[in-house]
Amino acid sequence: MSGKVYLVGSGPGDPELLTVKAKRLIETADVVLHDKLPGPSLDLVDDEKAEDVGKRAGGEWTPQEYTNKRLVELAEAGKTIVRLKGGDPFVFGRGGEEMEHLAANEIEFEYVPGVTAGVAGAGVAGIPVTHRAHNSSVSFVTGHEDPTKEESAVNWQALAATGGTIVVYMGVGKLPDYTQVLADAGMDPETPVALVERATWPGQRVATGTLDTIVDVRDEVGIEPPAITVIGPVAATRDRVKAFLRNDYESSHSRE
Ligand code: SAH
């Protein structure tokens, strides 16, 4: 009998933000295949059952084919496997690909949602991704690709026109490119923008500016991945509430 694979989202990193189900599965699984993004949640994974399929010491990514193959191999050996991913497995997490691979190989699986960084990361910084006074839509996009190339998979011009919140994943490096494309598409240069780095991890940092200034702010503060970018009027709510925002994560690390 084949085992079963649980595609589990860890949430943004704080172990207390794991779902009760995720915690139970991590404790009872035979093997936990993970990358680095679950961050501090990984403290709950026993060393003996942890297998790191994230970035290797040399900086190389474990190829997705290896992870797919390993999941099938372990399941065929009858194991119960947790495939632990940061945030939600189906939001820029390749969970979709892994699920299809498992189904194609006749392996049973279950999806266990986690709170995605785009929602949780904004929230812990005092930024609601929707707010009745400001916007009625939110788009989650990848900033990984070159937004200036002709056939960008993200239609930044269209996003600029929606007036909704834009949450960019993997968008630290290309910040100068897509903020420029948005400005060229007519987005107000004064539009509030926030960067939230390592949300809910110890040492979380938040940096805020506008479409016009955020690149300088990024460089000044030295924001690095993993971080999300929140673009839109909701990003300014932080300034109105932050004096009373008390979460466990931010300490003197926040520089604004
Ligand atoms: N499946 C994940 C996203 C994986 S893509 C999710 O649902 O959250 C990797 C990107 O996610 C990072 O580059 C960053 O943009 C974002 N991310 C994940 N965890 C984060 C965290 N704790 N703080 C800030 N950004 C995070």
PDB file of C-alpha atoms and ligand atoms in Angstrom:
ATOM      1  CA  MET A   1       0.000   0.000   0.000  1.00  0.00           C
ATOM      2  CA  SER A   2       1.296   3.394  -0.947  1.00  0.00           C
ATOM      3  CA  GLY A   3       1.611   6.075   1.671  1.00  0.00           C
ATOM      4  CA  LYS A   4       0.090   9.500   1.495  1.00  0.00           C
ATOM      5  CA  VAL A   5       1.460  12.963   0.861  1.00  0.00           C
ATOM      6  CA  TYR A   6       0.186  16.001   2.741  1.00  0.00           C
ATOM      7  CA  LEU A   7       0.840  19.251   0.900  1.00  0.00           C
ATOM      8  CA  VAL A   8       1.005  21.506   3.938  1.00  0.00           C
ATOM      9  CA  GLY A   9       1.285  25.274   4.204  1.00  0.00           C
ATOM     10  CA  SER A  10       3.211  26.496   7.245  1.00  0.00           C
ATOM     11  CA  GLY A  11       1.859  30.032   7.165  1.00  0.00           C
ATOM     12  CA  PRO A  12       4.357  32.895   7.126  1.00  0.00           C
ATOM     13  CA  GLY A  13       6.824  31.462   9.642  1.00  0.00           C
ATOM     14  CA  ASP A  14       5.792  31.934  13.265  1.00  0.00           C
ATOM     15  CA  PRO A  15       5.234  28.362  14.533  1.00  0.00           C
ATOM     16  CA  GLU A  16       2.106  29.549  16.352  1.00  0.00           C
ATOM     17  CA  LEU A  17       0.606  30.366  12.968  1.00  0.00           C
ATOM     18  CA  LEU A  18       0.741  26.761  11.848  1.00  0.00           C
ATOM     19  CA  THR A  19      -2.744  25.309  11.734  1.00  0.00           C
ATOM     20  CA  VAL A  20      -3.555  22.740  14.406  1.00  0.00           C
ATOM     21  CA  LYS A  21      -3.710  20.206  11.586  1.00  0.00           C
ATOM     22  CA  ALA A  22      -0.315  21.168  10.175  1.00  0.00           C
ATOM     23  CA  LYS A  23       1.233  20.777  13.614  1.00  0.00           C
ATOM     24  CA  ARG A  24      -0.341  17.371  14.143  1.00  0.00           C
ATOM     25  CA  LEU A  25       0.811  16.162  10.730  1.00  0.00           C
ATOM     26  CA  ILE A  26       4.357  17.433  11.271  1.00  0.00           C
ATOM     27  CA  GLU A  27       4.450  15.519  14.534  1.00  0.00           C
ATOM     28  CA  THR A  28       3.072  12.268  13.154  1.00  0.00           C
ATOM     29  CA  ALA A  29       4.569  12.107   9.641  1.00  0.00           C
ATOM     30  CA  ASP A  30       7.416   9.735   8.832  1.00  0.00           C
ATOM     31  CA  VAL A  31       9.192  12.325   6.713  1.00  0.00           C
ATOM     32  CA  VAL A  32       8.939  16.104   6.330  1.00  0.00           C
ATOM     33  CA  LEU A  33      10.214  17.461   3.028  1.00  0.00           C
ATOM     34  CA  HIS A  34      10.713  21.187   3.357  1.00  0.00           C
ATOM     35  CA  ASP A  35      12.537  24.198   2.050  1.00  0.00           C
ATOM     36  CA  LYS A  36      13.719  27.226   4.059  1.00  0.00           C
ATOM     37  CA  LEU A  37      10.612  29.393   3.777  1.00  0.00           C
ATOM     38  CA  PRO A  38       8.700  27.959   6.760  1.00  0.00           C
ATOM     39  CA  GLY A  39      11.498  29.653   8.732  1.00  0.00           C
ATOM     40  CA  PRO A  40      11.034  29.384  12.511  1.00  0.00           C
ATOM     41  CA  SER A  41       8.218  26.810  12.048  1.00  0.00           C
ATOM     42  CA  LEU A  42      10.937  24.337  11.120  1.00  0.00           C
ATOM     43  CA  ASP A  43      11.927  24.247  14.799  1.00  0.00           C
ATOM     44  CA  LEU A  44       8.942  21.947  15.285  1.00  0.00           C
ATOM     45  CA  VAL A  45      10.278  19.379  12.813  1.00  0.00           C
ATOM     46  CA  ASP A  46      12.373  16.565  14.304  1.00  0.00           C
ATOM     47  CA  ASP A  47      15.823  16.491  12.734  1.00  0.00           C
ATOM     48  CA  GLU A  48      15.564  12.758  12.029  1.00  0.00           C
ATOM     49  CA  LYS A  49      12.560  13.183   9.771  1.00  0.00           C
ATOM     50  CA  ALA A  50      13.484  16.459   8.094  1.00  0.00           C
ATOM     51  CA  GLU A  51      14.662  16.474   4.494  1.00  0.00           C
ATOM     52  CA  ASP A  52      15.695  19.824   3.082  1.00  0.00           C
ATOM     53  CA  VAL A  53      14.759  20.219  -0.565  1.00  0.00           C
ATOM     54  CA  GLY A  54      15.356  23.963  -0.652  1.00  0.00           C
ATOM     55  CA  LYS A  55      18.500  25.860  -1.455  1.00  0.00           C
ATOM     56  CA  ARG A  56      21.596  23.770  -0.944  1.00  0.00           C
ATOM     57  CA  ALA A  57      24.786  24.924   0.730  1.00  0.00           C
ATOM     58  CA  GLY A  58      26.336  25.938  -2.590  1.00  0.00           C
ATOM     59  CA  GLY A  59      23.357  28.189  -3.287  1.00  0.00           C
ATOM     60  CA  GLU A  60      21.928  25.754  -5.830  1.00  0.00           C
ATOM     61  CA  TRP A  61      18.211  24.985  -5.795  1.00  0.00           C
ATOM     62  CA  THR A  62      17.198  21.372  -5.479  1.00  0.00           C
ATOM     63  CA  PRO A  63      15.655  20.645  -8.884  1.00  0.00           C
ATOM     64  CA  GLN A  64      11.868  20.297  -8.786  1.00  0.00           C
ATOM     65  CA  GLU A  65      12.224  16.929 -10.559  1.00  0.00           C
ATOM     66  CA  TYR A  66      14.186  15.630  -7.590  1.00  0.00           C
ATOM     67  CA  THR A  67      11.483  16.718  -5.138  1.00  0.00           C
ATOM     68  CA  ASN A  68       8.764  15.174  -7.309  1.00  0.00           C
ATOM     69  CA  LYS A  69      10.693  11.931  -7.595  1.00  0.00           C
ATOM     70  CA  ARG A  70      11.444  11.807  -3.888  1.00  0.00           C
ATOM     71  CA  LEU A  71       7.777  12.329  -2.953  1.00  0.00           C
ATOM     72  CA  VAL A  72       6.726   9.404  -5.138  1.00  0.00           C
ATOM     73  CA  GLU A  73       9.575   7.200  -3.951  1.00  0.00           C
ATOM     74  CA  LEU A  74       8.738   7.774  -0.270  1.00  0.00           C
ATOM     75  CA  ALA A  75       5.014   7.316  -0.851  1.00  0.00           C
ATOM     76  CA  GLU A  76       5.632   4.085  -2.727  1.00  0.00           C
ATOM     77  CA  ALA A  77       7.632   2.901   0.267  1.00  0.00           C
ATOM     78  CA  GLY A  78       4.450   3.353   2.318  1.00  0.00           C
ATOM     79  CA  LYS A  79       5.514   6.486   4.173  1.00  0.00           C
ATOM     80  CA  THR A  80       3.341   9.304   5.423  1.00  0.00           C
ATOM     81  CA  ILE A  81       4.945  12.438   4.080  1.00  0.00           C
ATOM     82  CA  VAL A  82       4.471  16.084   4.886  1.00  0.00           C
ATOM     83  CA  ARG A  83       5.567  18.346   2.060  1.00  0.00           C
ATOM     84  CA  LEU A  84       5.919  21.547   4.088  1.00  0.00           C
ATOM     85  CA  LYS A  85       5.901  24.847   2.245  1.00  0.00           C
ATOM     86  CA  GLY A  86       5.986  28.445   3.395  1.00  0.00           C
ATOM     87  CA  GLY A  87       2.668  30.294   3.368  1.00  0.00           C
ATOM     88  CA  ASP A  88       0.132  28.372   1.320  1.00  0.00           C
ATOM     89  CA  PRO A  89       1.284  25.518  -0.922  1.00  0.00           C
ATOM     90  CA  PHE A  90      -0.804  26.743  -3.843  1.00  0.00           C
ATOM     91  CA  VAL A  91       0.341  30.359  -3.865  1.00  0.00           C
ATOM     92  CA  PHE A  92       3.587  30.594  -5.831  1.00  0.00           C
ATOM     93  CA  GLY A  93       4.625  27.411  -4.089  1.00  0.00           C
ATOM     94  CA  ARG A  94       4.660  24.820  -6.849  1.00  0.00           C
ATOM     95  CA  GLY A  95       2.098  22.865  -4.867  1.00  0.00           C
ATOM     96  CA  GLY A  96      -0.006  22.639  -7.998  1.00  0.00           C
ATOM     97  CA  GLU A  97       2.769  20.943  -9.924  1.00  0.00           C
ATOM     98  CA  GLU A  98       3.490  18.535  -7.107  1.00  0.00           C
ATOM     99  CA  MET A  99      -0.179  17.660  -6.725  1.00  0.00           C
ATOM    100  CA  GLU A 100      -0.444  16.859 -10.438  1.00  0.00           C
ATOM    101  CA  HIS A 101       2.712  14.794 -10.314  1.00  0.00           C
ATOM    102  CA  LEU A 102       1.345  12.789  -7.375  1.00  0.00           C
ATOM    103  CA  ALA A 103      -1.987  12.191  -9.098  1.00  0.00           C
ATOM    104  CA  ALA A 104      -0.205  11.127 -12.296  1.00  0.00           C
ATOM    105  CA  ASN A 105       1.695   8.589 -10.222  1.00  0.00           C
ATOM    106  CA  GLU A 106      -1.450   7.397  -8.443  1.00  0.00           C
ATOM    107  CA  ILE A 107      -0.311   8.657  -5.041  1.00  0.00           C
ATOM    108  CA  GLU A 108      -2.963   9.835  -2.583  1.00  0.00           C
ATOM    109  CA  PHE A 109      -2.557  13.319  -1.264  1.00  0.00           C
ATOM    110  CA  GLU A 110      -4.279  15.955   0.835  1.00  0.00           C
ATOM    111  CA  TYR A 111      -3.983  19.731   0.705  1.00  0.00           C
ATOM    112  CA  VAL A 112      -3.632  21.570   4.017  1.00  0.00           C
ATOM    113  CA  PRO A 113      -3.910  25.344   3.544  1.00  0.00           C
ATOM    114  CA  GLY A 114      -1.662  27.868   5.249  1.00  0.00           C
ATOM    115  CA  VAL A 115      -1.909  31.623   5.559  1.00  0.00           C
ATOM    116  CA  THR A 116      -0.118  33.095   2.600  1.00  0.00           C
ATOM    117  CA  ALA A 117       2.621  35.674   3.177  1.00  0.00           C
ATOM    118  CA  GLY A 118       0.883  38.240   0.997  1.00  0.00           C
ATOM    119  CA  VAL A 119      -2.022  38.458   3.422  1.00  0.00           C
ATOM    120  CA  ALA A 120      -0.276  37.707   6.727  1.00  0.00           C
ATOM    121  CA  GLY A 121       2.830  39.752   5.959  1.00  0.00           C
ATOM    122  CA  ALA A 122       0.813  42.812   5.117  1.00  0.00           C
ATOM    123  CA  GLY A 123      -1.444  42.335   8.129  1.00  0.00           C
ATOM    124  CA  VAL A 124       1.284  42.050  10.730  1.00  0.00           C
ATOM    125  CA  ALA A 125       2.623  45.348   9.418  1.00  0.00           C
ATOM    126  CA  GLY A 126      -0.753  46.996  10.059  1.00  0.00           C
ATOM    127  CA  ILE A 127      -1.839  46.789   6.421  1.00  0.00           C
ATOM    128  CA  PRO A 128      -5.178  45.176   5.554  1.00  0.00           C
ATOM    129  CA  VAL A 129      -5.000  43.973   1.940  1.00  0.00           C
ATOM    130  CA  THR A 130      -8.559  45.197   1.467  1.00  0.00           C
ATOM    131  CA  HIS A 131     -10.238  48.113   3.216  1.00  0.00           C
ATOM    132  CA  ARG A 132     -13.688  49.312   2.305  1.00  0.00           C
ATOM    133  CA  ALA A 133     -12.550  52.925   2.158  1.00  0.00           C
ATOM    134  CA  HIS A 134      -9.677  52.247  -0.222  1.00  0.00           C
ATOM    135  CA  ASN A 135     -10.065  49.274  -2.524  1.00  0.00           C
ATOM    136  CA  SER A 136     -12.277  46.403  -3.483  1.00  0.00           C
ATOM    137  CA  SER A 137      -9.773  44.142  -5.178  1.00  0.00           C
ATOM    138  CA  VAL A 138      -6.359  42.722  -4.491  1.00  0.00           C
ATOM    139  CA  SER A 139      -3.965  41.059  -6.909  1.00  0.00           C
ATOM    140  CA  PHE A 140      -1.203  38.649  -5.943  1.00  0.00           C
ATOM    141  CA  VAL A 141       1.576  38.684  -8.502  1.00  0.00           C
ATOM    142  CA  THR A 142       5.121  37.481  -8.910  1.00  0.00           C
ATOM    143  CA  GLY A 143       7.828  40.090  -9.270  1.00  0.00           C
ATOM    144  CA  HIS A 144      10.298  37.504 -10.352  1.00  0.00           C
ATOM    145  CA  GLU A 145      10.214  38.192 -14.022  1.00  0.00           C
ATOM    146  CA  ASP A 146      11.373  41.112 -16.034  1.00  0.00           C
ATOM    147  CA  PRO A 147       8.367  43.464 -16.246  1.00  0.00           C
ATOM    148  CA  THR A 148       9.889  45.393 -19.132  1.00  0.00           C
ATOM    149  CA  LYS A 149      10.058  42.423 -21.449  1.00  0.00           C
ATOM    150  CA  GLU A 150       7.423  42.454 -24.169  1.00  0.00           C
ATOM    151  CA  GLU A 151       5.574  39.386 -23.064  1.00  0.00           C
ATOM    152  CA  SER A 152       5.576  39.845 -19.279  1.00  0.00           C
ATOM    153  CA  ALA A 153       3.253  37.256 -17.739  1.00  0.00           C
ATOM    154  CA  VAL A 154       2.075  39.972 -15.350  1.00  0.00           C
ATOM    155  CA  ASN A 155       0.045  42.721 -17.001  1.00  0.00           C
ATOM    156  CA  TRP A 156       1.312  45.617 -14.886  1.00  0.00           C
ATOM    157  CA  GLN A 157      -0.476  48.200 -17.011  1.00  0.00           C
ATOM    158  CA  ALA A 158      -3.793  46.519 -16.344  1.00  0.00           C
ATOM    159  CA  LEU A 159      -2.988  46.255 -12.630  1.00  0.00           C
ATOM    160  CA  ALA A 160      -2.189  49.963 -12.482  1.00  0.00           C
ATOM    161  CA  ALA A 161      -5.641  50.650 -13.902  1.00  0.00           C
ATOM    162  CA  THR A 162      -7.585  48.543 -11.376  1.00  0.00           C
ATOM    163  CA  GLY A 163      -6.904  50.850  -8.433  1.00  0.00           C
ATOM    164  CA  GLY A 164      -6.773  47.735  -6.260  1.00  0.00           C
ATOM    165  CA  THR A 165      -4.034  46.599  -3.921  1.00  0.00           C
ATOM    166  CA  ILE A 166      -1.080  44.860  -5.594  1.00  0.00           C
ATOM    167  CA  VAL A 167       0.885  42.372  -3.497  1.00  0.00           C
ATOM    168  CA  VAL A 168       4.142  41.294  -5.090  1.00  0.00           C
ATOM    169  CA  TYR A 169       5.881  38.054  -4.121  1.00  0.00           C
ATOM    170  CA  MET A 170       9.563  37.520  -4.970  1.00  0.00           C
ATOM    171  CA  GLY A 171       9.705  41.192  -5.811  1.00  0.00           C
ATOM    172  CA  VAL A 172      12.736  42.620  -4.002  1.00  0.00           C
ATOM    173  CA  GLY A 173      15.224  42.438  -6.861  1.00  0.00           C
ATOM    174  CA  LYS A 174      12.958  43.717  -9.625  1.00  0.00           C
ATOM    175  CA  LEU A 175      11.383  46.483  -7.505  1.00  0.00           C
ATOM    176  CA  PRO A 176      12.931  49.257  -9.651  1.00  0.00           C
ATOM    177  CA  ASP A 177      11.551  47.685 -12.823  1.00  0.00           C
ATOM    178  CA  TYR A 178       7.937  47.142 -11.882  1.00  0.00           C
ATOM    179  CA  THR A 179       7.544  50.386  -9.929  1.00  0.00           C
ATOM    180  CA  GLN A 180       8.756  52.153 -13.073  1.00  0.00           C
ATOM    181  CA  VAL A 181       6.347  50.233 -15.286  1.00  0.00           C
ATOM    182  CA  LEU A 182       3.467  51.087 -12.926  1.00  0.00           C
ATOM    183  CA  ALA A 183       4.441  54.769 -12.900  1.00  0.00           C
ATOM    184  CA  ASP A 184       4.689  54.785 -16.688  1.00  0.00           C
ATOM    185  CA  ALA A 185       1.222  53.243 -16.808  1.00  0.00           C
ATOM    186  CA  GLY A 186      -0.113  56.247 -14.934  1.00  0.00           C
ATOM    187  CA  MET A 187      -0.088  55.136 -11.317  1.00  0.00           C
ATOM    188  CA  ASP A 188       0.232  58.101  -8.948  1.00  0.00           C
ATOM    189  CA  PRO A 189       3.892  58.389  -7.822  1.00  0.00           C
ATOM    190  CA  GLU A 190       2.590  59.192  -4.325  1.00  0.00           C
ATOM    191  CA  THR A 191       0.900  55.790  -4.056  1.00  0.00           C
ATOM    192  CA  PRO A 192       1.923  54.267  -0.707  1.00  0.00           C
ATOM    193  CA  VAL A 193       4.187  51.194  -0.880  1.00  0.00           C
ATOM    194  CA  ALA A 194       5.402  48.929   1.919  1.00  0.00           C
ATOM    195  CA  LEU A 195       8.032  46.205   2.050  1.00  0.00           C
ATOM    196  CA  VAL A 196       7.683  43.528   4.708  1.00  0.00           C
ATOM    197  CA  GLU A 197      10.751  41.352   5.167  1.00  0.00           C
ATOM    198  CA  ARG A 198      10.674  38.003   7.003  1.00  0.00           C
ATOM    199  CA  ALA A 199       7.135  38.617   8.193  1.00  0.00           C
ATOM    200  CA  THR A 200       6.418  36.958  11.565  1.00  0.00           C
ATOM    201  CA  TRP A 201      10.034  35.796  11.903  1.00  0.00           C
ATOM    202  CA  PRO A 202      12.190  37.188  14.673  1.00  0.00           C
ATOM    203  CA  GLY A 203      13.697  40.324  13.212  1.00  0.00           C
ATOM    204  CA  GLN A 204      10.832  41.080  10.858  1.00  0.00           C
ATOM    205  CA  ARG A 205      11.383  44.435   9.184  1.00  0.00           C
ATOM    206  CA  VAL A 206       9.004  46.853   7.563  1.00  0.00           C
ATOM    207  CA  ALA A 207       9.972  49.714   5.294  1.00  0.00           C
ATOM    208  CA  THR A 208       7.542  52.169   3.774  1.00  0.00           C
ATOM    209  CA  GLY A 209       7.600  54.799   1.077  1.00  0.00           C
ATOM    210  CA  THR A 210       5.799  55.696  -2.119  1.00  0.00           C
ATOM    211  CA  LEU A 211       5.939  54.404  -5.654  1.00  0.00           C
ATOM    212  CA  ASP A 212       8.484  57.135  -6.224  1.00  0.00           C
ATOM    213  CA  THR A 213      10.701  56.587  -3.166  1.00  0.00           C
ATOM    214  CA  ILE A 214      10.471  52.907  -2.310  1.00  0.00           C
ATOM    215  CA  VAL A 215      13.560  51.840  -4.271  1.00  0.00           C
ATOM    216  CA  ASP A 216      15.708  54.276  -2.282  1.00  0.00           C
ATOM    217  CA  VAL A 217      14.073  53.078   0.932  1.00  0.00           C
ATOM    218  CA  ARG A 218      14.810  49.468  -0.005  1.00  0.00           C
ATOM    219  CA  ASP A 219      18.469  50.289  -0.563  1.00  0.00           C
ATOM    220  CA  GLU A 220      18.778  52.389   2.565  1.00  0.00           C
ATOM    221  CA  VAL A 221      17.248  49.754   4.832  1.00  0.00           C
ATOM    222  CA  GLY A 222      18.816  46.883   2.918  1.00  0.00           C
ATOM    223  CA  ILE A 223      15.632  44.856   2.520  1.00  0.00           C
ATOM    224  CA  GLU A 224      16.335  41.348   1.276  1.00  0.00           C
ATOM    225  CA  PRO A 225      14.231  38.333   0.327  1.00  0.00           C
ATOM    226  CA  PRO A 226      11.970  36.931   1.550  1.00  0.00           C
ATOM    227  CA  ALA A 227       9.869  40.059   1.481  1.00  0.00           C
ATOM    228  CA  ILE A 228       6.549  41.103   0.026  1.00  0.00           C
ATOM    229  CA  THR A 229       5.750  44.425  -1.583  1.00  0.00           C
ATOM    230  CA  VAL A 230       2.345  45.970  -0.923  1.00  0.00           C
ATOM    231  CA  ILE A 231       1.312  48.695  -3.348  1.00  0.00           C
ATOM    232  CA  GLY A 232      -1.793  50.825  -2.899  1.00  0.00           C
ATOM    233  CA  PRO A 233      -3.547  53.219  -0.536  1.00  0.00           C
ATOM    234  CA  VAL A 234      -3.941  50.485   2.107  1.00  0.00           C
ATOM    235  CA  ALA A 235      -0.170  50.568   2.625  1.00  0.00           C
ATOM    236  CA  ALA A 236      -0.627  53.939   4.360  1.00  0.00           C
ATOM    237  CA  THR A 237      -2.885  52.511   7.074  1.00  0.00           C
ATOM    238  CA  ARG A 238       0.277  51.368   8.813  1.00  0.00           C
ATOM    239  CA  ASP A 239       1.273  54.927   9.619  1.00  0.00           C
ATOM    240  CA  ARG A 240      -2.118  55.596  11.202  1.00  0.00           C
ATOM    241  CA  VAL A 241      -2.044  52.558  13.472  1.00  0.00           C
ATOM    242  CA  LYS A 242       1.540  51.622  14.111  1.00  0.00           C
ATOM    243  CA  ALA A 243       1.833  53.424  17.444  1.00  0.00           C
ATOM    244  CA  PHE A 244      -0.644  50.893  18.806  1.00  0.00           C
ATOM    245  CA  LEU A 245       0.420  47.878  16.778  1.00  0.00           C
ATOM    246  CA  ARG A 246       1.961  45.345  19.122  1.00  0.00           C
ATOM    247  CA  ASN A 247       3.002  42.062  17.662  1.00  0.00           C
ATOM    248  CA  ASP A 248       5.652  39.661  18.774  1.00  0.00           C
ATOM    249  CA  TYR A 249       7.843  40.141  15.778  1.00  0.00           C
ATOM    250  CA  GLU A 250       8.907  43.686  15.314  1.00  0.00           C
ATOM    251  CA  SER A 251      11.424  45.097  17.663  1.00  0.00           C
ATOM    252  CA  SER A 252      13.968  47.791  17.084  1.00  0.00           C
ATOM    253  CA  HIS A 253      14.579  46.227  13.690  1.00  0.00           C
ATOM    254  CA  SER A 254      11.923  48.265  11.978  1.00  0.00           C
ATOM    255  CA  ARG A 255      13.515  51.189  10.202  1.00  0.00           C
ATOM    256  CA  GLU A 256      11.337  53.785   8.588  1.00  0.00           C
TER     257      GLU A 256
HETATM  258  N1  SAH B   1       3.837  29.833  -0.879  1.00  0.00           N
HETATM  259  C1  SAH B   1       4.346  31.071  -0.296  1.00  0.00           C
HETATM  260  C2  SAH B   1       5.030  31.925  -1.341  1.00  0.00           C
HETATM  261  C3  SAH B   1       6.262  31.287  -1.948  1.00  0.00           C
HETATM  262  S1  SAH B   1       7.069  32.340  -3.100  1.00  0.00           S
HETATM  263  C4  SAH B   1       3.205  31.820   0.367  1.00  0.00           C
HETATM  264  O1  SAH B   1       2.036  31.471   0.168  1.00  0.00           O
HETATM  265  O2  SAH B   1       3.467  32.750   1.127  1.00  0.00           O
HETATM  266  C5  SAH B   1       8.355  33.050  -2.104  1.00  0.00           C
HETATM  267  C6  SAH B   1       8.007  34.469  -1.763  1.00  0.00           C
HETATM  268  O3  SAH B   1       6.995  34.506  -0.780  1.00  0.00           O
HETATM  269  C7  SAH B   1       9.120  35.270  -1.171  1.00  0.00           C
HETATM  270  O4  SAH B   1      10.004  35.746  -2.162  1.00  0.00           O
HETATM  271  C8  SAH B   1       8.361  36.395  -0.516  1.00  0.00           C
HETATM  272  O5  SAH B   1       7.918  37.325  -1.466  1.00  0.00           O
HETATM  273  C9  SAH B   1       7.140  35.670   0.006  1.00  0.00           C
HETATM  274  N2  SAH B   1       7.266  35.268   1.414  1.00  0.00           N
HETATM  275  C10 SAH B   1       7.140  34.032   1.921  1.00  0.00           C
HETATM  276  N3  SAH B   1       7.265  34.037   3.263  1.00  0.00           N
HETATM  277  C11 SAH B   1       7.471  35.319   3.616  1.00  0.00           C
HETATM  278  C12 SAH B   1       7.653  35.991   4.861  1.00  0.00           C
HETATM  279  N4  SAH B   1       7.646  35.345   6.021  1.00  0.00           N
HETATM  280  N5  SAH B   1       7.819  37.328   4.832  1.00  0.00           N
HETATM  281  C13 SAH B   1       7.807  38.009   3.684  1.00  0.00           C
HETATM  282  N6  SAH B   1       7.649  37.438   2.479  1.00  0.00           N
HETATM  283  C14 SAH B   1       7.474  36.112   2.441  1.00  0.00           C
END
